[in-house]
Structures are given as structure tokens and as C-alpha cells.
Amino acid sequence: MPENRPSPARPRRLPVANQAALPRPTEVVLHRPTRLNRSLRVLRQNPLGAFGLMLILLLVVVGLLAPMLAPYGTNEFAGLPGQAPTMDFPFGTDKFGQDVFSRVIRGARISLQVGFIAVALGTLAGLLIGAWSGFKGGVVDVVAQRMVDTAIAFPQILFLLVIVRVMGPSMRNVIIAIAILIIPSVARIVRSAALVERNNLYIEAARAMGASDGRILLRHIVPNVAPIAIVVATTLLGGAILAEASLSFLGLGIPPPNPSWGNDINVARTTFPINVSAALFPGLAISLTVLGFNLLGDALRDIFDPRLRGR
Amino acid sequence: MGRYVIRRLAMAAMILWFISMIVFVLLRIGPGDPALLQQGINATPERIAQVNKEMGLDDPYVVQYLNWIKGMLTLDLGRSALTQTDTTDEFMERFPISLQLMVMTLVWTVVIGIPFGIVSAAKRNSAGDYTVRLFAILALSVPGFWVATLVLIIPVQQWGYAPPLDRQASLFSEPWANLRQFGPPSLVLALGPIASVMRLTRSSLLEVLRADYVRTARAKGLNERVIVLRHALKNSLIPVITVLGLLMGGLLGGSVIVESIFNLRGLGQFVYRAILQKDFNVAQTLVMYTAGVAVLLNLAVDLVYSLFDPRIRYA
């Protein structure tokens, strides 16, 4: 892992009352790297993270352009069922004679959609709950923390199964279930950041100027702890996509005719005669997606918050 | 120490109570009527009412909740709403299967994860280290159910081989058949934990190797092998033990998928079926049991941890 270098110290202005009275120092031209240059350097120092980012960008493009890229229609009967890969069907065909390649491409769209929306919702809620709980302290904090403890103790897959079973399997409900699952992990980390943040002098200053709790929370605490929440969210995206795939595999996720990778593996498993390629490729797609998010998440965590490393 | 233990026990009790309420309420909202599921769509309303009465499903929720808690505390788990089999009996029948699966998974995790983690840290930035780290990040990205599916279907397609899935082989009378049944699922289940333990052992050992007392040991000329294995390892394993406890708690849930794929008649498969069929009595008890074991494991790990490392108690 590359060493974490401290960022070059910025020149600070001297706290002098009348700066104009001082003789101006000779202008020193510093070559401050541009934003783009800096980003490129960060990428070079984290080749694995850069690779993860590329994987995800590729998948996002595939997901967005899915209808154009897929050679066959959504539930089109394309050829004989259960074929091994050929020129016409690079990933073979499934038990209904659909082109696995097209389904994998369309699956990217659904997977990413579920992952991004669920994590965005869950992170937003976790951010607000965590910041509030850390900022307010006292009873609010104790109650929120015990709820977080409870949620973390709850076996995840069972929680998802129960929620989706109760609400009925649909894309919306899968998103809600995964979002709820994410809240406690975000809330816990944001809370500890907010605990540190609330002791800063500028919070006291804001309070002295008569700012209300709500204003301090939303204008000062939340923006300052948000970067941590975003890093955590990235590390959770892979898990969210895995969760959707697992639910779909168990028949409680995205309802069947839709192209979901988890679903397709389940269909391939119960096909006879067995056609390995129909199970192999959707799984590879899941693995690459999750790998991309994991690599990117690890890199972001290393860059932004070395304290979180290894957790 | 006493106060710390009491506080932790109270917290665990509170969490268990929260979970029991959540499970109880969650399973009762939403569509699906167990009596209707049991009797079929053509059942008369009278029959449904009678079945509800027999199963206690027309009692007020408070009574149902208290009866459920009482049943769990007295080890009387009631009857399945669907199959009418005694839940306690079925639980006892399935428990050893899940236990064996978990123990084997734990063994793989410790036997593979820790040594490779040590090698990875001791030979930092070597080819071996990179291999271990690459394996770990891949293993954490690959869905278990996919690996399980491939492990089952590839041998069938290539060699026409399938592990015996139709019935459960006993470990004692047919050990070979039993291991053929449990080997693949336990390895698949161990994949994630192995990767986590490898990474954690590595990072934790690397941290300890930077400590002053390790430098002292080096300065007095001990060889590296003795330093790593005798001095550094012990301290670096404390966080690993904690995480092993957490991972085991998670395994109970993880076994849901693997048991279903490999057709092992364990608790995971049981709870999955119960949730799918909205079999309240069984589902609520099993979810509660799974969560309970996870909470207690967590508690046990924390207490053991505070024994090892007194700093924790005051944190």
C-alpha cells in the first residue's frame, strides 16, 4: 500500500493587524498543481483504486447504453435453449433460449440502479441520524446507539428476507430493504465523527451568535462529516449489489422476467441439462462490479481517512 | 470489571428485547395468512377461524408475544403452522447439521486464514504477500451463492460427479460420505471469513511488528522467526479473535443460502423455508435464535477481550 504522505502545508497569512504596512515579500511563483493534475497523481499512487474506478465507469457506461449494446431484446427468444457460447451468442443461451450476453448487459443497469439508489438513501438517513445523535448526545444518543447496536446484531440476510417477504418482492422494496440495512453502519461512523466535530470552536461561535441546533446541525456538522459518509458509502456499494444479487437468487429480489444477475444464476442452476456458461457469466459480472467498488472504496478510505484502514 | 460485565449484560438483554419486538411485529404485518396457507384456498371461513384458534393466532398480540417468549425460555417452541411438526424436535434434528457446518467453516478459516496472513505480513511486499492480498480481495468480491452453484454444476457437466445430496450421511457411521457432503459447502462458506482473517492478521501483525519491544527483540539479535512467532503473533491475534467471533455470528445467516443450495437440512434452510411460507411460529423463533446467538457471541468476545486487554474496559 502506498505511504500516506501529509499534504504540503499551505502558506498561512501572519496574523498581523495591518498587512499593507509591511514590506511586500518578493513574489515566489509556486507551481501549484492543477486540480486535474492532483487527481491524476492520486490515481497513480493508488493503481488498484484507479482500476476499480475504471471498472465501475465501464459498467456505468454499459448500464446506460444497455438497450443499444445488447444484441437481443429483453425477453426475446433468441435461439435454442441451453447452448454453449458461439459466435451468435458469446455467453451462450439460458433455459428459455434467451441470449445470456444481452441479459448480462441489461442486468448491469438494474444492479447499479438498485445499488446506487439504496446506498444513497441509506447513507443520507444514516448521515442525518448519526450526526444528530453525535451532536445532541444524551438520551437521543443512547437511544439511537442502542437501535444501531440492534440493527448490527440482526443477521443481515435474514433481515432482508423478512423485509422483502413482508413487503413483497419488487425493485422498490429491495431498494428500501437494502437502504434500511445500510443506515446503522453509516450512522455509527458518522456519529463518532460528529462527536469530534461538535467540540470545535466554530460551533461554539455559531452558538454564541444565536444559531439554533437545527441550523448548526445542517449547516456546520453535516457538511463537515459528509465526506466520511461518502467514503463509507463507497465501501458499502459492493455489499449492496451483492445483497440484491443474493435476494434475487433466493427468489425474493427483482421479480423474474427482469434481467437480474442473481436471478439468472438461479435459473441456470435449475436448468437441465446443465449449461455452465449461463451461470458463469452473470456471476462474473457481479464479481467484477463488487470488486470494482471494493477496490475503489479501499483506496478512498486510505486517502481520506487512514484511521478507518482495516476495519 | 464487575460493572463493565453488568453493563454489557444489560445492553445485550436490551438488544435481544428490541430484536424480539422487531421480529414479532415484522412477521405479522404484510400480506399472507398462515391458516389460509395451511388449509388451502378452498377452506371455509369457519375452518380458518378454528385453525387460527388452535394455533393461538386469534389471541391479542400481547398474549401471543408473551406466549412466544415463555415458550422460548422453557424450550417449548410450539408447532409449525404449516406442517404441524413439533418445532423443538425439528430444531434438535437440524441443529447438529448446522453446527457441523459452522465448526468446519471455522476450522478452514483458522487453518487457512491465519497462517497465510502471518506469511503475508512477515514477507511483506513479496510475491507471496501480493498473492495472498489478491486472493483476499477477490474472495471478498465473489458472491458465495455463485461459487456454490459452480462448485455443484461444473463437476456434473464435466465428469458427471455430484456429492450425495439426497439424504444426510452421519459423521460417525459414514464419515467419508459425510465429509463429501460437508466439505464443499463449508469451504464455500469459509471463503469470505478466510479472506477477512487473512487481511486482518496481516494488518494487525504488521502493526505489532512496528512496536518498540519488537525493535528491542531485533536489537538483541533474535532471529526473525522467533520474533514473529513467539513475540509478535500473540499480541496481534487479539483483534483476530474478536473478528472470528463476529464472523461466526454472521455465518448463521450466511448458511441460509449455502444450506439451500447444497440441500443440507440445517437451520438455515429451515428458517428460509419458514420465512418464505410465513410460518410465524418457526420463523420468529429461528430468527430470534440466530440473532440471539450472534449477540451472545459478540458479548462473549467482548468480555474475553476485556480480560486480555484491560484498556478496553475503560474505553
Short mmCIF file of N, CA, C and O in Angstrom, two decimals, chain A residues 111-170:
data_model
loop_
_atom_site.label_atom_id
_atom_site.label_comp_id
_atom_site.label_asym_id
_atom_site.label_seq_id
_atom_site.Cartn_x
_atom_site.Cartn_y
_atom_site.Cartn_z
N SER A 111 -28.68 -3.74 -11.56
CA SER A 111 -27.81 -3.88 -10.39
C SER A 111 -27.32 -2.54 -9.91
O SER A 111 -27.37 -2.23 -8.71
N LEU A 112 -26.80 -1.73 -10.85
CA LEU A 112 -26.24 -0.45 -10.46
C LEU A 112 -27.32 0.48 -9.94
O LEU A 112 -27.13 1.20 -8.97
N GLN A 113 -28.48 0.42 -10.58
CA GLN A 113 -29.59 1.26 -10.14
C GLN A 113 -29.95 0.94 -8.69
O GLN A 113 -30.03 1.83 -7.85
N VAL A 114 -30.16 -0.36 -8.41
CA VAL A 114 -30.51 -0.76 -7.05
C VAL A 114 -29.41 -0.34 -6.10
O VAL A 114 -29.66 0.26 -5.05
N GLY A 115 -28.16 -0.63 -6.47
CA GLY A 115 -27.04 -0.33 -5.58
C GLY A 115 -26.94 1.15 -5.28
O GLY A 115 -26.91 1.55 -4.12
N PHE A 116 -26.95 1.98 -6.32
CA PHE A 116 -26.76 3.42 -6.11
C PHE A 116 -27.92 4.03 -5.34
O PHE A 116 -27.71 4.78 -4.39
N ILE A 117 -29.15 3.70 -5.73
CA ILE A 117 -30.28 4.34 -5.05
C ILE A 117 -30.34 3.90 -3.59
O ILE A 117 -30.49 4.72 -2.68
N ALA A 118 -30.17 2.59 -3.35
CA ALA A 118 -30.28 2.09 -1.99
C ALA A 118 -29.20 2.71 -1.11
O ALA A 118 -29.47 3.18 0.00
N VAL A 119 -27.97 2.76 -1.63
CA VAL A 119 -26.88 3.30 -0.82
C VAL A 119 -27.06 4.80 -0.61
O VAL A 119 -26.81 5.32 0.48
N ALA A 120 -27.54 5.50 -1.63
CA ALA A 120 -27.76 6.95 -1.47
C ALA A 120 -28.79 7.20 -0.39
O ALA A 120 -28.57 8.02 0.52
N LEU A 121 -29.91 6.49 -0.44
CA LEU A 121 -30.96 6.68 0.57
C LEU A 121 -30.45 6.33 1.96
O LEU A 121 -30.61 7.09 2.92
N GLY A 122 -29.83 5.16 2.05
CA GLY A 122 -29.36 4.68 3.35
C GLY A 122 -28.29 5.62 3.93
O GLY A 122 -28.28 5.90 5.13
N THR A 123 -27.41 6.11 3.06
CA THR A 123 -26.34 6.99 3.54
C THR A 123 -26.91 8.32 4.02
O THR A 123 -26.51 8.83 5.06
N LEU A 124 -27.87 8.82 3.27
CA LEU A 124 -28.47 10.09 3.67
C LEU A 124 -29.12 9.96 5.04
O LEU A 124 -28.88 10.77 5.95
N ALA A 125 -29.92 8.90 5.21
CA ALA A 125 -30.57 8.69 6.50
C ALA A 125 -29.54 8.46 7.60
O ALA A 125 -29.62 9.04 8.69
N GLY A 126 -28.53 7.62 7.31
CA GLY A 126 -27.50 7.33 8.31
C GLY A 126 -26.73 8.58 8.68
O GLY A 126 -26.38 8.79 9.84
N LEU A 127 -26.48 9.42 7.69
CA LEU A 127 -25.74 10.67 7.93
C LEU A 127 -26.52 11.55 8.89
O LEU A 127 -25.98 12.06 9.87
N LEU A 128 -27.82 11.72 8.61
CA LEU A 128 -28.63 12.59 9.47
C LEU A 128 -28.75 12.02 10.88
O LEU A 128 -28.55 12.72 11.87
N ILE A 129 -29.04 10.71 10.95
CA ILE A 129 -29.20 10.09 12.28
C ILE A 129 -27.90 10.15 13.06
O ILE A 129 -27.86 10.53 14.22
N GLY A 130 -26.80 9.78 12.39
CA GLY A 130 -25.51 9.75 13.07
C GLY A 130 -25.09 11.13 13.53
O GLY A 130 -24.64 11.31 14.67
N ALA A 131 -25.25 12.14 12.65
CA ALA A 131 -24.83 13.49 13.00
C ALA A 131 -25.68 14.02 14.16
O ALA A 131 -25.16 14.61 15.11
N TRP A 132 -26.96 13.75 14.09
CA TRP A 132 -27.87 14.22 15.13
C TRP A 132 -27.52 13.57 16.47
O TRP A 132 -27.38 14.24 17.49
N SER A 133 -27.32 12.25 16.42
CA SER A 133 -27.04 11.51 17.64
C SER A 133 -25.70 11.94 18.25
O SER A 133 -25.59 12.12 19.46
N GLY A 134 -24.70 12.15 17.43
CA GLY A 134 -23.40 12.57 17.94
C GLY A 134 -23.44 14.01 18.45
O GLY A 134 -22.81 14.34 19.44
N PHE A 135 -24.20 14.84 17.77
CA PHE A 135 -24.26 16.26 18.11
C PHE A 135 -25.07 16.49 19.38
O PHE A 135 -24.66 17.23 20.28
N LYS A 136 -26.23 15.85 19.47
CA LYS A 136 -27.11 16.09 20.60
C LYS A 136 -26.62 15.40 21.87
O LYS A 136 -26.77 15.92 22.96
N GLY A 137 -26.07 14.18 21.72
CA GLY A 137 -25.65 13.43 22.90
C GLY A 137 -26.84 13.09 23.78
O GLY A 137 -28.00 13.17 23.34
N GLY A 138 -26.60 12.70 25.01
CA GLY A 138 -27.67 12.46 25.97
C GLY A 138 -28.59 11.32 25.58
O GLY A 138 -28.17 10.34 24.98
N VAL A 139 -29.87 11.50 25.91
CA VAL A 139 -30.85 10.43 25.69
C VAL A 139 -30.97 10.07 24.21
O VAL A 139 -31.01 8.90 23.84
N VAL A 140 -31.01 11.12 23.38
CA VAL A 140 -31.13 10.90 21.94
C VAL A 140 -30.03 9.95 21.46
O VAL A 140 -30.28 8.97 20.75
N ASP A 141 -28.82 10.23 21.93
CA ASP A 141 -27.67 9.45 21.51
C ASP A 141 -27.79 8.00 21.99
O ASP A 141 -27.57 7.06 21.23
N VAL A 142 -28.15 7.83 23.27
CA VAL A 142 -28.24 6.48 23.83
C VAL A 142 -29.26 5.66 23.06
O VAL A 142 -28.99 4.52 22.65
N VAL A 143 -30.45 6.24 22.83
CA VAL A 143 -31.49 5.50 22.12
C VAL A 143 -31.02 5.15 20.71
O VAL A 143 -31.11 4.01 20.27
N ALA A 144 -30.46 6.15 20.01
CA ALA A 144 -30.02 5.91 18.64
C ALA A 144 -28.95 4.82 18.61
O ALA A 144 -28.97 3.94 17.75
N GLN A 145 -28.04 4.88 19.56
CA GLN A 145 -26.96 3.89 19.56
C GLN A 145 -27.46 2.49 19.86
O GLN A 145 -26.99 1.52 19.25
N ARG A 146 -28.41 2.36 20.77
CA ARG A 146 -28.93 1.01 21.04
C ARG A 146 -29.66 0.47 19.81
O ARG A 146 -29.60 -0.70 19.49
N MET A 147 -30.33 1.38 19.07
CA MET A 147 -31.01 0.92 17.86
C MET A 147 -29.98 0.48 16.82
O MET A 147 -30.18 -0.51 16.12
N VAL A 148 -28.88 1.23 16.76
CA VAL A 148 -27.83 0.85 15.82
C VAL A 148 -27.23 -0.51 16.23
O VAL A 148 -27.05 -1.40 15.39
N ASP A 149 -26.99 -0.70 17.52
CA ASP A 149 -26.48 -1.98 18.00
C ASP A 149 -27.41 -3.12 17.61
O ASP A 149 -26.98 -4.18 17.17
N THR A 150 -28.71 -2.86 17.81
CA THR A 150 -29.70 -3.89 17.49
C THR A 150 -29.63 -4.25 16.01
O THR A 150 -29.59 -5.43 15.64
N ALA A 151 -29.61 -3.21 15.19
CA ALA A 151 -29.62 -3.46 13.75
C ALA A 151 -28.36 -4.20 13.33
O ALA A 151 -28.40 -5.06 12.44
N ILE A 152 -27.23 -3.91 13.98
CA ILE A 152 -25.99 -4.57 13.58
C ILE A 152 -26.00 -6.03 14.04
O ILE A 152 -25.45 -6.90 13.38
N ALA A 153 -26.66 -6.29 15.20
CA ALA A 153 -26.71 -7.67 15.69
C ALA A 153 -27.63 -8.54 14.83
O ALA A 153 -27.47 -9.75 14.76
N PHE A 154 -28.59 -7.91 14.17
CA PHE A 154 -29.57 -8.66 13.38
C PHE A 154 -28.86 -9.30 12.18
O PHE A 154 -28.15 -8.63 11.46
N PRO A 155 -29.05 -10.61 11.97
CA PRO A 155 -28.40 -11.24 10.82
C PRO A 155 -28.90 -10.62 9.52
O PRO A 155 -30.10 -10.62 9.26
N GLN A 156 -27.96 -10.09 8.73
CA GLN A 156 -28.34 -9.27 7.57
C GLN A 156 -29.27 -9.96 6.58
O GLN A 156 -30.29 -9.43 6.20
N ILE A 157 -28.86 -11.14 6.16
CA ILE A 157 -29.63 -11.79 5.09
C ILE A 157 -31.04 -12.11 5.58
O ILE A 157 -32.01 -11.97 4.83
N LEU A 158 -31.16 -12.48 6.87
CA LEU A 158 -32.49 -12.78 7.41
C LEU A 158 -33.33 -11.51 7.45
O LEU A 158 -34.53 -11.54 7.14
N PHE A 159 -32.69 -10.41 7.83
CA PHE A 159 -33.40 -9.13 7.86
C PHE A 159 -33.96 -8.81 6.47
O PHE A 159 -35.14 -8.49 6.30
N LEU A 160 -33.09 -8.94 5.46
CA LEU A 160 -33.52 -8.65 4.09
C LEU A 160 -34.67 -9.57 3.68
O LEU A 160 -35.67 -9.14 3.10
N LEU A 161 -34.49 -10.86 3.98
CA LEU A 161 -35.52 -11.83 3.59
C LEU A 161 -36.86 -11.49 4.23
O LEU A 161 -37.90 -11.49 3.56
N VAL A 162 -36.82 -11.17 5.54
CA VAL A 162 -38.08 -10.89 6.23
C VAL A 162 -38.73 -9.64 5.65
O VAL A 162 -39.92 -9.62 5.34
N ILE A 163 -37.93 -8.57 5.48
CA ILE A 163 -38.49 -7.31 4.97
C ILE A 163 -39.11 -7.51 3.59
O ILE A 163 -40.25 -7.11 3.34
N VAL A 164 -38.38 -8.16 2.70
CA VAL A 164 -38.90 -8.31 1.34
C VAL A 164 -40.08 -9.27 1.33
O VAL A 164 -41.05 -9.07 0.59
N ARG A 165 -40.02 -10.28 2.19
CA ARG A 165 -41.14 -11.22 2.24
C ARG A 165 -42.40 -10.50 2.72
O ARG A 165 -43.51 -10.75 2.23
N VAL A 166 -42.23 -9.59 3.67
CA VAL A 166 -43.37 -8.88 4.22
C VAL A 166 -43.91 -7.86 3.22
O VAL A 166 -45.11 -7.74 3.03
N MET A 167 -43.01 -7.13 2.57
CA MET A 167 -43.46 -6.06 1.67
C MET A 167 -43.74 -6.56 0.26
O MET A 167 -44.34 -5.86 -0.55
N GLY A 168 -43.27 -7.77 -0.06
CA GLY A 168 -43.46 -8.30 -1.40
C GLY A 168 -42.27 -7.99 -2.27
O GLY A 168 -41.71 -6.91 -2.19
N PRO A 169 -41.83 -8.98 -3.08
CA PRO A 169 -40.63 -8.74 -3.89
C PRO A 169 -40.92 -7.78 -5.04
O PRO A 169 -41.80 -8.02 -5.86
N SER A 170 -40.20 -6.67 -5.06
CA SER A 170 -40.26 -5.74 -6.19
C SER A 170 -38.99 -4.92 -6.09
O SER A 170 -38.33 -4.91 -5.05
#
